[in-house]
XYZ file of C-alpha atoms in Angstrom:
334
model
C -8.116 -3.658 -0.503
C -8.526 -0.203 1.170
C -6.406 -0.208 4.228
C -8.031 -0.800 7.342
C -7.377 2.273 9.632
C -8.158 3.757 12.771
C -10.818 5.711 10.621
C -12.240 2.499 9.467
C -12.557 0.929 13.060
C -14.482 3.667 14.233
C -16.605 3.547 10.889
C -17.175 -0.139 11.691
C -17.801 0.825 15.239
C -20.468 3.451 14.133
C -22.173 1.427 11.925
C -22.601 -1.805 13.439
C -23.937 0.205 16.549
C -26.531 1.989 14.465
C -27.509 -1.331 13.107
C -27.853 -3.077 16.148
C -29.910 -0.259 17.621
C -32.076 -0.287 14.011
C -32.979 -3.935 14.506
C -33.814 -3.665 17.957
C -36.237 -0.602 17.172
C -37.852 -2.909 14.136
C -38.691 -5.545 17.363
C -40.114 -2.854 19.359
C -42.154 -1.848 16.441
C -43.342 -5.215 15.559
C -44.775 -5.753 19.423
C -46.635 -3.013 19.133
C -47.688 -3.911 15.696
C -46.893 -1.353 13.402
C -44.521 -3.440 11.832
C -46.519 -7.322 10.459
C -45.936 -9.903 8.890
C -42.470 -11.565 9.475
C -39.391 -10.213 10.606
C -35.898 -11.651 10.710
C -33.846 -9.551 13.043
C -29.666 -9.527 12.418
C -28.642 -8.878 15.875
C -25.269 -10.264 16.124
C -24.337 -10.748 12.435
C -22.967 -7.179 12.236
C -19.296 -7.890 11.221
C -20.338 -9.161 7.884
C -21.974 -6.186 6.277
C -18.877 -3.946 8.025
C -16.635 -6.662 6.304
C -18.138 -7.022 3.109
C -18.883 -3.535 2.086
C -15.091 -2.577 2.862
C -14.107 -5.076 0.472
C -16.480 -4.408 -2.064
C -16.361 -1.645 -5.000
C -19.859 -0.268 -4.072
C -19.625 1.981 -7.169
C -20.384 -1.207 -9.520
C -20.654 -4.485 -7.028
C -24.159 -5.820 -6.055
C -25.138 -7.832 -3.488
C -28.136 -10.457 -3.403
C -29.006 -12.012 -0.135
C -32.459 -13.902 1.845
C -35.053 -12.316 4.154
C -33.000 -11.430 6.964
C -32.692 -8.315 4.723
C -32.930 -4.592 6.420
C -29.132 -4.066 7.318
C -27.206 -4.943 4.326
C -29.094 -2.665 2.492
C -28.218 0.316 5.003
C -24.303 -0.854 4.347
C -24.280 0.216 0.782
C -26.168 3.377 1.126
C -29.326 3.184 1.499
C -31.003 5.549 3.403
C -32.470 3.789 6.576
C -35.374 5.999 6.527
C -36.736 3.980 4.103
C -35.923 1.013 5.011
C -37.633 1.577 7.704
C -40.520 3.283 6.099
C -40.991 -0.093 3.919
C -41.291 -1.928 7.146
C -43.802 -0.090 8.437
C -45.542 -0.439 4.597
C -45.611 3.054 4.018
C -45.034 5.132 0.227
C -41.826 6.342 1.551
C -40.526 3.131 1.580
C -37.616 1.653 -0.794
C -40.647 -0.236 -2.858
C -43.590 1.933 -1.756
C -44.108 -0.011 0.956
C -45.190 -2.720 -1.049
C -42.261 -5.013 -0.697
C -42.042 -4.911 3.308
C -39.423 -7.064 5.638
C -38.645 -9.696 3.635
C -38.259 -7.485 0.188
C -36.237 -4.832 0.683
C -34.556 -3.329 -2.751
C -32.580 -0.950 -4.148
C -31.760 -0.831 -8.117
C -30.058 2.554 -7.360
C -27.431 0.950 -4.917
C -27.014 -2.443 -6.493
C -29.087 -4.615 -3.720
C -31.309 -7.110 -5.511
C -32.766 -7.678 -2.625
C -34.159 -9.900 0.396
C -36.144 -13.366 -1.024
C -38.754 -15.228 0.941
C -37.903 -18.319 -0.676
C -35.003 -20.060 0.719
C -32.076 -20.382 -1.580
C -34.237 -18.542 -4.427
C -31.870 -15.751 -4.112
C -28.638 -18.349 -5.091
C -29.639 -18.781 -8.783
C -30.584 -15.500 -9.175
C -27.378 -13.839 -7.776
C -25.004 -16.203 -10.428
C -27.921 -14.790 -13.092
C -26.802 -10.896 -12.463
C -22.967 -12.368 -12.665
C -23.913 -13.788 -15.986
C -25.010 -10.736 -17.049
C -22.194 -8.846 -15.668
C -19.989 -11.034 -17.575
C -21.575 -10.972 -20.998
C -21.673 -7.257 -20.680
C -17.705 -7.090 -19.821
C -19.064 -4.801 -16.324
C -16.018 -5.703 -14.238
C -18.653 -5.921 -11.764
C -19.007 -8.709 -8.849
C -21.867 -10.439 -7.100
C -21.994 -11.149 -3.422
C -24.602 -14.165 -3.050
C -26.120 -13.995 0.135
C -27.511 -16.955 1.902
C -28.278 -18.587 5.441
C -26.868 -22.249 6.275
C -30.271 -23.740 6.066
C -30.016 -22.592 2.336
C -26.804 -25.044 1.617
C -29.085 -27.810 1.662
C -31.208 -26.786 -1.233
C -30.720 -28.327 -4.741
C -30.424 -25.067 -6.520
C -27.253 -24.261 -4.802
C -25.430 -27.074 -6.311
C -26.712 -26.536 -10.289
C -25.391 -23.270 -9.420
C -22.139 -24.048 -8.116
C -21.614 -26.410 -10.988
C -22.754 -23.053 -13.570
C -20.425 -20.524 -11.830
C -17.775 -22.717 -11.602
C -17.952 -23.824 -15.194
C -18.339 -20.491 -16.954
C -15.949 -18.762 -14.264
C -19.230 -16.693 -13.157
C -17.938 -13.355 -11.367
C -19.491 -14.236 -7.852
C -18.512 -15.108 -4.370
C -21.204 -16.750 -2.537
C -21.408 -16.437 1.180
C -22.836 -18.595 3.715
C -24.135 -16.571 6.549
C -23.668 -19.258 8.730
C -25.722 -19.082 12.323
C -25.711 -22.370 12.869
C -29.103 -22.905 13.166
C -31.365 -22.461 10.112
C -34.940 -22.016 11.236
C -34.336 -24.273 14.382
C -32.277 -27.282 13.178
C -28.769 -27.414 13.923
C -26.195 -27.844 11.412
C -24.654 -30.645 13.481
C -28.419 -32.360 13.053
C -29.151 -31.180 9.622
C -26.363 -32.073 7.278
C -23.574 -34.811 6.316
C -21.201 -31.993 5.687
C -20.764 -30.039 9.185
C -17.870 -28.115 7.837
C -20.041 -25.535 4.780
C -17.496 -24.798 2.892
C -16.257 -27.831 2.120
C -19.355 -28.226 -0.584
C -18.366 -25.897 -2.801
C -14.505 -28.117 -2.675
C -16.436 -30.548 -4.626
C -16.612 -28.204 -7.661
C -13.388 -27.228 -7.774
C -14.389 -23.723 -5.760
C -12.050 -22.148 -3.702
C -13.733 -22.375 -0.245
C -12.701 -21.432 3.355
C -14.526 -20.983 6.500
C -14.336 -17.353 7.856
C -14.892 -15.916 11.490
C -17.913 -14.618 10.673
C -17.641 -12.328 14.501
C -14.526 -10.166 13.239
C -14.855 -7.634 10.073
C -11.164 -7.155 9.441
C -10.982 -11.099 8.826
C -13.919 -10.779 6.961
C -12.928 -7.992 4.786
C -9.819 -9.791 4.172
C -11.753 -12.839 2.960
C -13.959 -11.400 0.618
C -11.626 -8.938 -0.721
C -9.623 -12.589 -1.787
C -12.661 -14.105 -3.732
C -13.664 -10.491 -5.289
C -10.319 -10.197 -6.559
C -10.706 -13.950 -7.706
C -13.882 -13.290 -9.322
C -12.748 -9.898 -11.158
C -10.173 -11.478 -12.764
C -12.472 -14.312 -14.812
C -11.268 -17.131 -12.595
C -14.701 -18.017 -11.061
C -16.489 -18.209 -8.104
C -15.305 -18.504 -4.546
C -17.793 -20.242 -1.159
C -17.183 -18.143 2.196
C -18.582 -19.975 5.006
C -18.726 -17.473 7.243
C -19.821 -18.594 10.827
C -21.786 -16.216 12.725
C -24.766 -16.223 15.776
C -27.846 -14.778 15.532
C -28.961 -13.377 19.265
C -32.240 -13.176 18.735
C -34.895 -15.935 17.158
C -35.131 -16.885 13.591
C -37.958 -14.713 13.545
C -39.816 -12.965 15.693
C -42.470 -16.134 16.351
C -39.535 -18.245 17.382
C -39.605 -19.799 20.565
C -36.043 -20.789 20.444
C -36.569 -24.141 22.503
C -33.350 -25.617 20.310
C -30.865 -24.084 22.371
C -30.383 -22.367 25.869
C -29.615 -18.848 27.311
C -26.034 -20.308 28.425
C -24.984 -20.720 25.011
C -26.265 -17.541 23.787
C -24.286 -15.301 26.658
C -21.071 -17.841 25.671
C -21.701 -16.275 22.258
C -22.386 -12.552 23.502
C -19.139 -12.557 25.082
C -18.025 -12.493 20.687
C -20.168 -9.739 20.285
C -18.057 -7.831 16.960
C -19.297 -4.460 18.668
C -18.152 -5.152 21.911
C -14.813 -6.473 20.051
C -14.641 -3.155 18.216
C -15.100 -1.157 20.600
C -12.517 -3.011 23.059
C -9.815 -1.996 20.194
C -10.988 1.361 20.052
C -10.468 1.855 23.475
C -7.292 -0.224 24.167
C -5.413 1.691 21.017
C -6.587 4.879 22.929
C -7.887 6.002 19.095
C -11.154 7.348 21.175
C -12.503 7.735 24.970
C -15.324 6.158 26.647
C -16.809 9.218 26.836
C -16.730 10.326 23.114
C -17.882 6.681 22.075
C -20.777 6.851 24.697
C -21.574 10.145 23.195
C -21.572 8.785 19.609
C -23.889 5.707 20.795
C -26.407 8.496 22.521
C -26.371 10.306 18.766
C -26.975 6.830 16.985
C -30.190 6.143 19.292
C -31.651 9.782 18.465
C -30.958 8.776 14.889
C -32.712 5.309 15.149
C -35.273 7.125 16.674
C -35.906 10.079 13.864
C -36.270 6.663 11.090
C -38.973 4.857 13.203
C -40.512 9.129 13.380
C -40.097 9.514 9.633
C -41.404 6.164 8.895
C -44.599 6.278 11.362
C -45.399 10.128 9.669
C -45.511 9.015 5.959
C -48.560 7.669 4.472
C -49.124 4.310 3.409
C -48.823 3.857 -0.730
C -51.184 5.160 -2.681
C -53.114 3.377 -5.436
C -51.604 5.012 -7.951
C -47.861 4.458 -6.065
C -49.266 0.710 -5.847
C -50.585 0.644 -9.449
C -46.695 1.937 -11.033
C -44.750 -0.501 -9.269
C -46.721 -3.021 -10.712
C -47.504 -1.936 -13.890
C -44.096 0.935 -14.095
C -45.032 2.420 -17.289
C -47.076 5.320 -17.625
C -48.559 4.499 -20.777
C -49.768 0.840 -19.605
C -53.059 -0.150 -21.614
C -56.419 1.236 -19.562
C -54.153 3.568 -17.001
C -57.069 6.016 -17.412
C -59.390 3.344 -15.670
C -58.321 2.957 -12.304
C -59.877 4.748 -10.074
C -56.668 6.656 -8.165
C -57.015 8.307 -4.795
């Protein structure tokens, strides 16, 4: 694994700010409804994408993950411009605007994606592992999924596939604790995740899922697994969402208490407190940086509000993709 250096903590530091910033502009944005539908906001999840994608080779590794979809995206390269331009539904968008919150893709930079079905993504992400393996790509598959998703049957015909055709992919259990609205203390036998995927014969661990170097760490582990044809590994990595489910939740299943008990965790805050303590930057320069991440929240939501929405004939090719398709010349484009 790269080594983590002062350069990397202000990286993390950078990015997870911008992120948290993003998400909070996509809520401001949905209440004044230029953003519908659902939404699924990360706020407090940050230290997995900084984790992850410092493990990862992002010149060849993929990710796959649910809804909660518009930052892990933005941690392998794409440009949040768009992302937030497919929010808003607009051509600019990573999918034209067709795909919106829940859908967010990028074949270019190896994300497969958000899915609105719950564990749907699971299958799919030890399918593109399959491949990967048939086609001798030395490439790895980071299965994304929430701990409501644990409970679905897919995940274990998967397990039992990965683990018997040693399946380059680490799944990863983005564990807030609370599903939709049911605690995992009310929801399952099994309150410790990771000990399902013991049952196949999976290497499985739980990770602090508030601390990117221990997540790097982690995943860099079960890549390295994975790369060298010995199979898939589970990361239970436990996390807290700060804000609802989704942007309808009510959040009557726990209290504010408990979510300033959690805040006090925050992997920004945490960051930033090493920053500071190691001397590596001042206050001052890292309250500058966070004023220059705002403007630059701000220019995606301007970029994104200024492009059109799709076109037909934007619409018509991401359906359809090929110019040639049978009776093209008949619809009537704008």
């Amino acid at each position: 694994m790269k080594k983590i250096t002062t350069e990397i903590y202000l990286k993390w530091f950078k990015d997870m700010f911008f992120w948290r910033i993003f998400e909070n502009k996509c809520r401001s944005l949905y209440l004044k409804q230029k953003i519908r539908g659902f939404l699924h906001l990360y706020n407090g999840q940050e230290a997995i994408p900084a984790g992850i994608t410092h493990a990862m080779d992002l010149s060849k590794d993929k990710i796959i993950t649910a809804y909660r979809c518009h930052i892990l995206p933005i941690s392998m390269g794409v440009n949040p411009k768009k992302v937030m331009a497919e929010l808003l539904g607009k051509g600019t968008g990573t999918s034209h605007g067709i795909g919106g919150s829940m859908h967010i893709f990028s074949k270019k930079h190896r994300f497969y994606g958000g899915h609105g079905i719950v564990g749907g993504q699971i299958p799919l992400g030890a399918g593109i592992a399959f491949a990967d393996k048939y086609f001798n790509n030395d490439a790895v598959t980071l299965t994304i999924m929430g701990d409501g998703a644990v409970r679905q049957g897919s995940l274990h015909e998967t397990f039992n596939m990965a683990m018997l055709w040693k399946l380059p992919v680490v799944f990863i259990c983005e564990n807030n604790q609370y599903a939709m609205g049911t605690s995992v203390e009310k929801s399952t036998n099994i309150k410790e995740i990771y000990k399902i995927g013991l049952s196949y014969g999976m290497p499985a661990y739980p990770v602090d899922g508030m601390d990117p170097k221990k997540i790097a760490k982690a995943t860099y582990k079960a890549i390295k697994i994975a790369r060298s044809g010995n199979g898939a590994t589970f990361l239970d990595i436990k996390t807290y969402r700060y804000r609802g489910h989704s942007m309808s939740d009510s959040e009557l299943y726990r209290n504010k208490e408990e979510i300033l008990l959690y805040k006090k965790k925050d992997p920004i805050l945490k960051i930033k407190n090493i920053i500071i303590k190691n001397k590596w930057e001042t206050v001052e320069n890292l309250n500058f940086i966070e004023s220059k991440i705002k403007k630059e929240v701000e220019s995606c939501a301007d970029f994104a509000e200024k492009s059109d929405i799709p076109s037909i004939q934007q619409m018509y090719n991401a359906v359809y993709y090929e110019s040639n398709y049978p009776f093209l010349d008949e619809v009537p484009y704008s």
